Amino acid sequence: MANFSNLLFDLRQNVAHVTLNRPHKAVSRLKIIFGLWSILMVCSPLGGVAVAAAGHHYKPCHGYFALCAASTCTPTGGTITVNVTKGGTAVFPEADCVCPIFYGRATADLKGGTMTGSCTPPSTDELWSIYQNTTQIPQAINGWAQRGPLAWAPNQICKAKLDLGDESVNCFGFPCDSEAFINGVPVTTCHCALGESFEGTAVAPHTAFWTHAGQRHQAICAEHPAAVPIDLGQPADPSAETP
């Protein structure tokens, strides 16, 4: 729980700094905090309780899973069909992400991504990409180091002004296969959605997003990181917004 609290504080400080230095935005600090809190509910341990909210069904799952939070991805040129929280499905460009395999408790949205209402993997040869809050994640950019500074996976926010929102990748609740070992780390390839929100809707380019990838190097924002879009609302006068 301490890691979750630190994460919320850090995100709140980062976004408050950006927003409070742009006073023309008609988005209150309180609204930002509550918006981030709803996003971070995905990241909380949740104990043993399933949480249903606005078309989502968050639940802890136990076993092997892929953790893509610090991965970058590669568009495949294909498409993937995802669940839409308001009902039905939608088709998005597909991006493949190589992600480390973990074992233990993690949080899933049983109605999100391509999940079908259960923690059970799609087949015996596949895993789900879901989420566990941790600060140590093996990453390709550092040779898949398993611990220490090279495995550090802090959160960072890629700002809306980068116009890269539609290049972020939703890998929460997607299938993974082709397990292998790289430098002693078990990894799998996850088939995720490019430019898709947790609701199954398109992410606009001018959208900020949160990711564990890149060890806070902003260049990673352009490399299709697995991410969570952050919609902080629109300014009262859009024509006054600073690019």
PDB file of C-alpha atoms in Angstrom:
ATOM      1  CA  MET A   1       0.000   0.000   0.000  1.00  0.00           C
ATOM      2  CA  ALA A   2       2.927   2.340   0.626  1.00  0.00           C
ATOM      3  CA  ASN A   3       4.008   2.118  -3.025  1.00  0.00           C
ATOM      4  CA  PHE A   4       0.471   2.974  -4.166  1.00  0.00           C
ATOM      5  CA  SER A   5       0.348   6.015  -1.871  1.00  0.00           C
ATOM      6  CA  ASN A   6       3.725   7.236  -3.117  1.00  0.00           C
ATOM      7  CA  LEU A   7       2.595   6.779  -6.714  1.00  0.00           C
ATOM      8  CA  LEU A   8      -0.554   8.827  -6.157  1.00  0.00           C
ATOM      9  CA  PHE A   9       1.424  11.611  -4.430  1.00  0.00           C
ATOM     10  CA  ASP A  10       4.051  11.695  -7.207  1.00  0.00           C
ATOM     11  CA  LEU A  11       1.457  11.811  -9.999  1.00  0.00           C
ATOM     12  CA  ARG A  12      -0.525  14.482  -8.178  1.00  0.00           C
ATOM     13  CA  GLN A  13       2.587  16.638  -7.754  1.00  0.00           C
ATOM     14  CA  ASN A  14       3.600  16.245 -11.417  1.00  0.00           C
ATOM     15  CA  VAL A  15       0.197  17.125 -12.846  1.00  0.00           C
ATOM     16  CA  ALA A  16      -0.464  19.903 -10.342  1.00  0.00           C
ATOM     17  CA  HIS A  17       2.831  21.524 -11.380  1.00  0.00           C
ATOM     18  CA  VAL A  18       1.869  21.430 -15.060  1.00  0.00           C
ATOM     19  CA  THR A  19      -1.662  22.690 -14.465  1.00  0.00           C
ATOM     20  CA  LEU A  20      -1.027  25.346 -11.842  1.00  0.00           C
ATOM     21  CA  ASN A  21       1.549  26.955 -14.115  1.00  0.00           C
ATOM     22  CA  ARG A  22      -1.128  27.281 -16.825  1.00  0.00           C
ATOM     23  CA  PRO A  23      -3.843  29.278 -15.020  1.00  0.00           C
ATOM     24  CA  HIS A  24      -6.047  29.646 -18.117  1.00  0.00           C
ATOM     25  CA  LYS A  25      -7.068  25.999 -17.786  1.00  0.00           C
ATOM     26  CA  ALA A  26     -10.482  25.695 -16.168  1.00  0.00           C
ATOM     27  CA  VAL A  27      -9.640  22.393 -14.497  1.00  0.00           C
ATOM     28  CA  SER A  28      -9.455  22.516 -10.742  1.00  0.00           C
ATOM     29  CA  ARG A  29      -6.727  20.820  -8.763  1.00  0.00           C
ATOM     30  CA  LEU A  30      -9.389  18.818  -6.971  1.00  0.00           C
ATOM     31  CA  LYS A  31     -10.754  17.496 -10.255  1.00  0.00           C
ATOM     32  CA  ILE A  32      -7.258  16.427 -11.285  1.00  0.00           C
ATOM     33  CA  ILE A  33      -6.707  14.574  -8.029  1.00  0.00           C
ATOM     34  CA  PHE A  34      -9.998  12.700  -8.285  1.00  0.00           C
ATOM     35  CA  GLY A  35      -9.338  11.916 -11.942  1.00  0.00           C
ATOM     36  CA  LEU A  36      -5.959  10.451 -11.106  1.00  0.00           C
ATOM     37  CA  TRP A  37      -7.441   8.545  -8.188  1.00  0.00           C
ATOM     38  CA  SER A  38      -9.912   6.806 -10.510  1.00  0.00           C
ATOM     39  CA  ILE A  39      -7.081   5.893 -12.878  1.00  0.00           C
ATOM     40  CA  LEU A  40      -4.911   4.614 -10.056  1.00  0.00           C
ATOM     41  CA  MET A  41      -7.678   2.377  -8.729  1.00  0.00           C
ATOM     42  CA  VAL A  42      -6.460   0.041 -11.447  1.00  0.00           C
ATOM     43  CA  CYS A  43      -3.062   0.018  -9.777  1.00  0.00           C
ATOM     44  CA  SER A  44      -4.162  -0.615  -6.205  1.00  0.00           C
ATOM     45  CA  PRO A  45      -3.930  -4.019  -4.531  1.00  0.00           C
ATOM     46  CA  LEU A  46      -7.722  -4.090  -4.005  1.00  0.00           C
ATOM     47  CA  GLY A  47      -7.350  -6.809  -1.375  1.00  0.00           C
ATOM     48  CA  GLY A  48      -9.634  -9.699  -2.290  1.00  0.00           C
ATOM     49  CA  VAL A  49     -12.503  -7.511  -3.447  1.00  0.00           C
ATOM     50  CA  ALA A  50     -13.793  -7.246  -6.984  1.00  0.00           C
ATOM     51  CA  VAL A  51     -14.722  -3.674  -7.944  1.00  0.00           C
ATOM     52  CA  ALA A  52     -17.259  -2.824 -10.624  1.00  0.00           C
ATOM     53  CA  ALA A  53     -17.299   0.755 -11.941  1.00  0.00           C
ATOM     54  CA  ALA A  54     -18.706   2.309 -15.094  1.00  0.00           C
ATOM     55  CA  GLY A  55     -18.502  -0.777 -17.274  1.00  0.00           C
ATOM     56  CA  HIS A  56     -15.318  -2.128 -15.677  1.00  0.00           C
ATOM     57  CA  HIS A  57     -14.904  -5.144 -13.405  1.00  0.00           C
ATOM     58  CA  TYR A  58     -11.605  -4.874 -11.527  1.00  0.00           C
ATOM     59  CA  LYS A  59     -10.580  -8.051  -9.735  1.00  0.00           C
ATOM     60  CA  PRO A  60      -7.366  -9.517  -8.290  1.00  0.00           C
ATOM     61  CA  CYS A  61      -6.075 -12.542 -10.185  1.00  0.00           C
ATOM     62  CA  HIS A  62      -3.399 -14.973  -8.958  1.00  0.00           C
ATOM     63  CA  GLY A  63      -0.866 -16.894 -11.012  1.00  0.00           C
ATOM     64  CA  TYR A  64       1.443 -16.173 -13.924  1.00  0.00           C
ATOM     65  CA  PHE A  65       0.860 -12.940 -15.830  1.00  0.00           C
ATOM     66  CA  ALA A  66       2.651 -10.477 -18.101  1.00  0.00           C
ATOM     67  CA  LEU A  67       3.529  -7.035 -16.752  1.00  0.00           C
ATOM     68  CA  CYS A  68       3.817  -4.598 -19.654  1.00  0.00           C
ATOM     69  CA  ALA A  69       3.806  -1.361 -17.649  1.00  0.00           C
ATOM     70  CA  ALA A  70       7.460  -0.577 -18.483  1.00  0.00           C
ATOM     71  CA  SER A  71       7.493  -1.957 -22.027  1.00  0.00           C
ATOM     72  CA  THR A  72       7.535  -0.194 -25.363  1.00  0.00           C
ATOM     73  CA  CYS A  73       5.709  -1.718 -28.304  1.00  0.00           C
ATOM     74  CA  THR A  74       5.841  -2.144 -32.067  1.00  0.00           C
ATOM     75  CA  PRO A  75       2.820  -1.614 -34.345  1.00  0.00           C
ATOM     76  CA  THR A  76       2.193  -4.779 -36.371  1.00  0.00           C
ATOM     77  CA  GLY A  77       0.135  -3.295 -39.191  1.00  0.00           C
ATOM     78  CA  GLY A  78      -2.725  -5.552 -38.150  1.00  0.00           C
ATOM     79  CA  THR A  79      -5.778  -4.905 -36.020  1.00  0.00           C
ATOM     80  CA  ILE A  80      -7.197  -6.165 -32.726  1.00  0.00           C
ATOM     81  CA  THR A  81     -10.799  -6.212 -31.492  1.00  0.00           C
ATOM     82  CA  VAL A  82     -11.355  -4.862 -27.966  1.00  0.00           C
ATOM     83  CA  ASN A  83     -14.214  -4.636 -25.489  1.00  0.00           C
ATOM     84  CA  VAL A  84     -16.045  -1.309 -25.153  1.00  0.00           C
ATOM     85  CA  THR A  85     -17.317  -0.428 -21.675  1.00  0.00           C
ATOM     86  CA  LYS A  86     -20.574   0.980 -23.071  1.00  0.00           C
ATOM     87  CA  GLY A  87     -21.195  -2.280 -24.874  1.00  0.00           C
ATOM     88  CA  GLY A  88     -20.024  -4.046 -28.007  1.00  0.00           C
ATOM     89  CA  THR A  89     -16.525  -4.090 -29.440  1.00  0.00           C
ATOM     90  CA  ALA A  90     -14.223  -1.839 -31.452  1.00  0.00           C
ATOM     91  CA  VAL A  91     -11.272  -2.429 -33.746  1.00  0.00           C
ATOM     92  CA  PHE A  92      -7.898  -0.754 -33.177  1.00  0.00           C
ATOM     93  CA  PRO A  93      -4.422  -0.982 -34.703  1.00  0.00           C
ATOM     94  CA  GLU A  94      -2.455  -3.763 -33.041  1.00  0.00           C
ATOM     95  CA  ALA A  95       0.905  -3.309 -31.322  1.00  0.00           C
ATOM     96  CA  ASP A  96       3.083  -6.137 -30.001  1.00  0.00           C
ATOM     97  CA  CYS A  97       4.893  -5.640 -26.699  1.00  0.00           C
ATOM     98  CA  VAL A  98       7.575  -7.902 -25.208  1.00  0.00           C
ATOM     99  CA  CYS A  99       6.852  -8.026 -21.484  1.00  0.00           C
ATOM    100  CA  PRO A 100       8.359  -9.825 -18.478  1.00  0.00           C
ATOM    101  CA  ILE A 101       6.414 -12.655 -16.842  1.00  0.00           C
ATOM    102  CA  PHE A 102       5.606 -12.387 -13.138  1.00  0.00           C
ATOM    103  CA  TYR A 103       3.924 -14.703 -10.666  1.00  0.00           C
ATOM    104  CA  GLY A 104       1.606 -13.635  -7.867  1.00  0.00           C
ATOM    105  CA  ARG A 105      -1.412 -11.392  -7.372  1.00  0.00           C
ATOM    106  CA  ALA A 106      -2.231  -8.756  -9.945  1.00  0.00           C
ATOM    107  CA  THR A 107      -5.219  -6.613 -10.875  1.00  0.00           C
ATOM    108  CA  ALA A 108      -7.312  -7.261 -13.974  1.00  0.00           C
ATOM    109  CA  ASP A 109     -10.334  -5.636 -15.555  1.00  0.00           C
ATOM    110  CA  LEU A 110     -12.403  -8.660 -16.521  1.00  0.00           C
ATOM    111  CA  LYS A 111     -14.422  -6.514 -18.938  1.00  0.00           C
ATOM    112  CA  GLY A 112     -11.475  -4.612 -20.398  1.00  0.00           C
ATOM    113  CA  GLY A 113      -9.072  -5.260 -23.232  1.00  0.00           C
ATOM    114  CA  THR A 114      -9.976  -8.606 -24.773  1.00  0.00           C
ATOM    115  CA  MET A 115     -10.784 -10.317 -21.470  1.00  0.00           C
ATOM    116  CA  THR A 116     -13.877 -12.501 -21.302  1.00  0.00           C
ATOM    117  CA  GLY A 117     -14.969 -12.214 -17.664  1.00  0.00           C
ATOM    118  CA  SER A 118     -12.415 -14.504 -16.062  1.00  0.00           C
ATOM    119  CA  CYS A 119      -8.827 -14.522 -14.813  1.00  0.00           C
ATOM    120  CA  THR A 120      -8.303 -17.806 -16.680  1.00  0.00           C
ATOM    121  CA  PRO A 121      -5.836 -17.304 -19.568  1.00  0.00           C
ATOM    122  CA  PRO A 122      -7.207 -17.605 -23.118  1.00  0.00           C
ATOM    123  CA  SER A 123      -5.431 -20.984 -23.532  1.00  0.00           C
ATOM    124  CA  THR A 124      -2.807 -23.134 -21.848  1.00  0.00           C
ATOM    125  CA  ASP A 125      -0.169 -21.497 -24.070  1.00  0.00           C
ATOM    126  CA  GLU A 126      -1.150 -17.916 -23.241  1.00  0.00           C
ATOM    127  CA  LEU A 127      -1.137 -15.393 -20.399  1.00  0.00           C
ATOM    128  CA  TRP A 128      -3.027 -12.203 -19.685  1.00  0.00           C
ATOM    129  CA  SER A 129      -1.259  -8.869 -19.526  1.00  0.00           C
ATOM    130  CA  ILE A 130      -2.563  -7.334 -16.292  1.00  0.00           C
ATOM    131  CA  TYR A 131      -1.128  -5.058 -13.594  1.00  0.00           C
ATOM    132  CA  GLN A 132       0.851  -5.291 -10.377  1.00  0.00           C
ATOM    133  CA  ASN A 133       2.172  -2.139  -8.705  1.00  0.00           C
ATOM    134  CA  THR A 134       5.933  -2.528  -8.339  1.00  0.00           C
ATOM    135  CA  THR A 135       8.968  -0.296  -8.756  1.00  0.00           C
ATOM    136  CA  GLN A 136      11.221  -3.061 -10.117  1.00  0.00           C
ATOM    137  CA  ILE A 137      10.430  -4.290 -13.637  1.00  0.00           C
ATOM    138  CA  PRO A 138      12.943  -5.837 -16.097  1.00  0.00           C
ATOM    139  CA  GLN A 139      13.116  -3.634 -19.194  1.00  0.00           C
ATOM    140  CA  ALA A 140      14.515  -4.132 -22.685  1.00  0.00           C
ATOM    141  CA  ILE A 141      16.218  -0.712 -22.630  1.00  0.00           C
ATOM    142  CA  ASN A 142      18.509  -1.953 -19.828  1.00  0.00           C
ATOM    143  CA  GLY A 143      19.155  -5.508 -20.988  1.00  0.00           C
ATOM    144  CA  TRP A 144      16.327  -6.950 -18.849  1.00  0.00           C
ATOM    145  CA  ALA A 145      18.171  -6.369 -15.559  1.00  0.00           C
ATOM    146  CA  GLN A 146      16.108  -7.976 -12.800  1.00  0.00           C
ATOM    147  CA  ARG A 147      16.968  -5.721  -9.876  1.00  0.00           C
ATOM    148  CA  GLY A 148      18.753  -2.550  -8.853  1.00  0.00           C
ATOM    149  CA  PRO A 149      18.835   0.822 -10.625  1.00  0.00           C
ATOM    150  CA  LEU A 150      18.572  -0.714 -14.108  1.00  0.00           C
ATOM    151  CA  ALA A 151      15.266  -2.377 -13.178  1.00  0.00           C
ATOM    152  CA  TRP A 152      13.846   0.788 -11.607  1.00  0.00           C
ATOM    153  CA  ALA A 153      10.445   1.555 -13.155  1.00  0.00           C
ATOM    154  CA  PRO A 154       9.225   4.926 -11.868  1.00  0.00           C
ATOM    155  CA  ASN A 155       6.079   6.519 -13.232  1.00  0.00           C
ATOM    156  CA  GLN A 156       6.295   9.417 -15.620  1.00  0.00           C
ATOM    157  CA  ILE A 157       3.764  11.577 -17.438  1.00  0.00           C
ATOM    158  CA  CYS A 158       4.055  12.201 -21.163  1.00  0.00           C
ATOM    159  CA  LYS A 159       2.459  15.624 -21.618  1.00  0.00           C
ATOM    160  CA  ALA A 160      -0.454  16.401 -23.909  1.00  0.00           C
ATOM    161  CA  LYS A 161       1.603  19.014 -25.775  1.00  0.00           C
ATOM    162  CA  LEU A 162       3.665  16.180 -27.294  1.00  0.00           C
ATOM    163  CA  ASP A 163       0.591  15.145 -29.335  1.00  0.00           C
ATOM    164  CA  LEU A 164       1.443  11.478 -28.832  1.00  0.00           C
ATOM    165  CA  GLY A 165      -1.716  10.291 -27.097  1.00  0.00           C
ATOM    166  CA  ASP A 166      -2.772   8.173 -30.068  1.00  0.00           C
ATOM    167  CA  GLU A 167       0.685   6.563 -30.136  1.00  0.00           C
ATOM    168  CA  SER A 168       0.349   5.191 -26.584  1.00  0.00           C
ATOM    169  CA  VAL A 169      -0.580   1.540 -26.134  1.00  0.00           C
ATOM    170  CA  ASN A 170      -3.219  -0.072 -23.942  1.00  0.00           C
ATOM    171  CA  CYS A 171      -1.880  -3.436 -22.800  1.00  0.00           C
ATOM    172  CA  PHE A 172      -4.211  -3.923 -19.821  1.00  0.00           C
ATOM    173  CA  GLY A 173      -6.207  -7.110 -20.317  1.00  0.00           C
ATOM    174  CA  PHE A 174      -4.646  -8.407 -23.520  1.00  0.00           C
ATOM    175  CA  PRO A 175      -3.420 -11.897 -24.543  1.00  0.00           C
ATOM    176  CA  CYS A 176       0.252 -12.858 -24.606  1.00  0.00           C
ATOM    177  CA  ASP A 177       2.056 -15.839 -26.149  1.00  0.00           C
ATOM    178  CA  SER A 178       5.464 -16.937 -27.506  1.00  0.00           C
ATOM    179  CA  GLU A 179       7.123 -17.265 -24.084  1.00  0.00           C
ATOM    180  CA  ALA A 180      10.933 -17.159 -24.084  1.00  0.00           C
ATOM    181  CA  PHE A 181      13.917 -16.224 -21.911  1.00  0.00           C
ATOM    182  CA  ILE A 182      16.070 -13.153 -22.507  1.00  0.00           C
ATOM    183  CA  ASN A 183      19.123 -12.777 -20.253  1.00  0.00           C
ATOM    184  CA  GLY A 184      17.510 -15.174 -17.810  1.00  0.00           C
ATOM    185  CA  VAL A 185      14.209 -13.264 -17.674  1.00  0.00           C
ATOM    186  CA  PRO A 186      11.008 -15.007 -18.781  1.00  0.00           C
ATOM    187  CA  VAL A 187       9.218 -12.822 -21.308  1.00  0.00           C
ATOM    188  CA  THR A 188       6.188 -13.068 -23.554  1.00  0.00           C
ATOM    189  CA  THR A 189       4.800 -11.170 -26.531  1.00  0.00           C
ATOM    190  CA  CYS A 190       1.529  -9.391 -25.792  1.00  0.00           C
ATOM    191  CA  HIS A 191      -0.874  -8.301 -28.511  1.00  0.00           C
ATOM    192  CA  CYS A 192      -2.209  -4.905 -27.476  1.00  0.00           C
ATOM    193  CA  ALA A 193      -4.159  -1.934 -28.848  1.00  0.00           C
ATOM    194  CA  LEU A 194      -2.556   1.246 -30.194  1.00  0.00           C
ATOM    195  CA  GLY A 195      -4.272   4.520 -29.313  1.00  0.00           C
ATOM    196  CA  GLU A 196      -7.030   2.894 -27.245  1.00  0.00           C
ATOM    197  CA  SER A 197      -8.369   4.035 -23.879  1.00  0.00           C
ATOM    198  CA  PHE A 198      -9.434   1.765 -21.014  1.00  0.00           C
ATOM    199  CA  GLU A 199     -13.027   2.371 -22.186  1.00  0.00           C
ATOM    200  CA  GLY A 200     -12.419   0.992 -25.673  1.00  0.00           C
ATOM    201  CA  THR A 201     -12.479   4.426 -27.288  1.00  0.00           C
ATOM    202  CA  ALA A 202      -9.871   6.244 -29.369  1.00  0.00           C
ATOM    203  CA  VAL A 203      -7.274   8.382 -27.584  1.00  0.00           C
ATOM    204  CA  ALA A 204      -6.865  11.848 -29.109  1.00  0.00           C
ATOM    205  CA  PRO A 205      -3.307  12.903 -30.024  1.00  0.00           C
ATOM    206  CA  HIS A 206      -3.435  15.881 -27.617  1.00  0.00           C
ATOM    207  CA  THR A 207      -3.793  13.642 -24.549  1.00  0.00           C
ATOM    208  CA  ALA A 208      -1.351  13.161 -21.685  1.00  0.00           C
ATOM    209  CA  PHE A 209      -0.571   9.630 -20.590  1.00  0.00           C
ATOM    210  CA  TRP A 210       1.120   7.881 -17.687  1.00  0.00           C
ATOM    211  CA  THR A 211       3.675   5.078 -18.071  1.00  0.00           C
ATOM    212  CA  HIS A 212       6.364   3.172 -16.176  1.00  0.00           C
ATOM    213  CA  ALA A 213       8.528   2.933 -19.309  1.00  0.00           C
ATOM    214  CA  GLY A 214      11.738   4.845 -19.940  1.00  0.00           C
ATOM    215  CA  GLN A 215      12.993   5.564 -16.420  1.00  0.00           C
ATOM    216  CA  ARG A 216      11.586   9.089 -16.807  1.00  0.00           C
ATOM    217  CA  HIS A 217      13.365   9.794 -20.095  1.00  0.00           C
ATOM    218  CA  GLN A 218      10.803  11.725 -22.151  1.00  0.00           C
ATOM    219  CA  ALA A 219      12.111  10.315 -25.445  1.00  0.00           C
ATOM    220  CA  ILE A 220      10.356   7.058 -24.572  1.00  0.00           C
ATOM    221  CA  CYS A 221       6.995   8.831 -24.990  1.00  0.00           C
ATOM    222  CA  ALA A 222       7.423   8.549 -28.782  1.00  0.00           C
ATOM    223  CA  GLU A 223       8.219   4.828 -28.705  1.00  0.00           C
ATOM    224  CA  HIS A 224       4.699   3.465 -28.229  1.00  0.00           C
ATOM    225  CA  PRO A 225       4.941   2.780 -24.490  1.00  0.00           C
ATOM    226  CA  ALA A 226       2.303   0.786 -22.638  1.00  0.00           C
ATOM    227  CA  ALA A 227       0.413   3.583 -20.922  1.00  0.00           C
ATOM    228  CA  VAL A 228      -2.711   4.951 -19.241  1.00  0.00           C
ATOM    229  CA  PRO A 229      -4.299   7.987 -20.952  1.00  0.00           C
ATOM    230  CA  ILE A 230      -5.072  10.894 -18.613  1.00  0.00           C
ATOM    231  CA  ASP A 231      -8.051  13.057 -19.569  1.00  0.00           C
ATOM    232  CA  LEU A 232      -7.964  16.174 -17.393  1.00  0.00           C
ATOM    233  CA  GLY A 233     -10.823  17.870 -19.203  1.00  0.00           C
ATOM    234  CA  GLN A 234     -10.807  20.755 -21.635  1.00  0.00           C
ATOM    235  CA  PRO A 235      -9.999  24.428 -20.901  1.00  0.00           C
ATOM    236  CA  ALA A 236     -12.923  26.848 -20.786  1.00  0.00           C
ATOM    237  CA  ASP A 237     -11.590  28.571 -23.905  1.00  0.00           C
ATOM    238  CA  PRO A 238      -9.817  25.996 -26.114  1.00  0.00           C
ATOM    239  CA  SER A 239      -8.442  28.760 -28.358  1.00  0.00           C
ATOM    240  CA  ALA A 240      -6.457  30.051 -25.367  1.00  0.00           C
ATOM    241  CA  GLU A 241      -4.648  26.790 -24.723  1.00  0.00           C
ATOM    242  CA  THR A 242      -0.872  26.984 -25.044  1.00  0.00           C
ATOM    243  CA  PRO A 243       0.449  24.287 -27.418  1.00  0.00           C
TER     244      PRO A 243
END
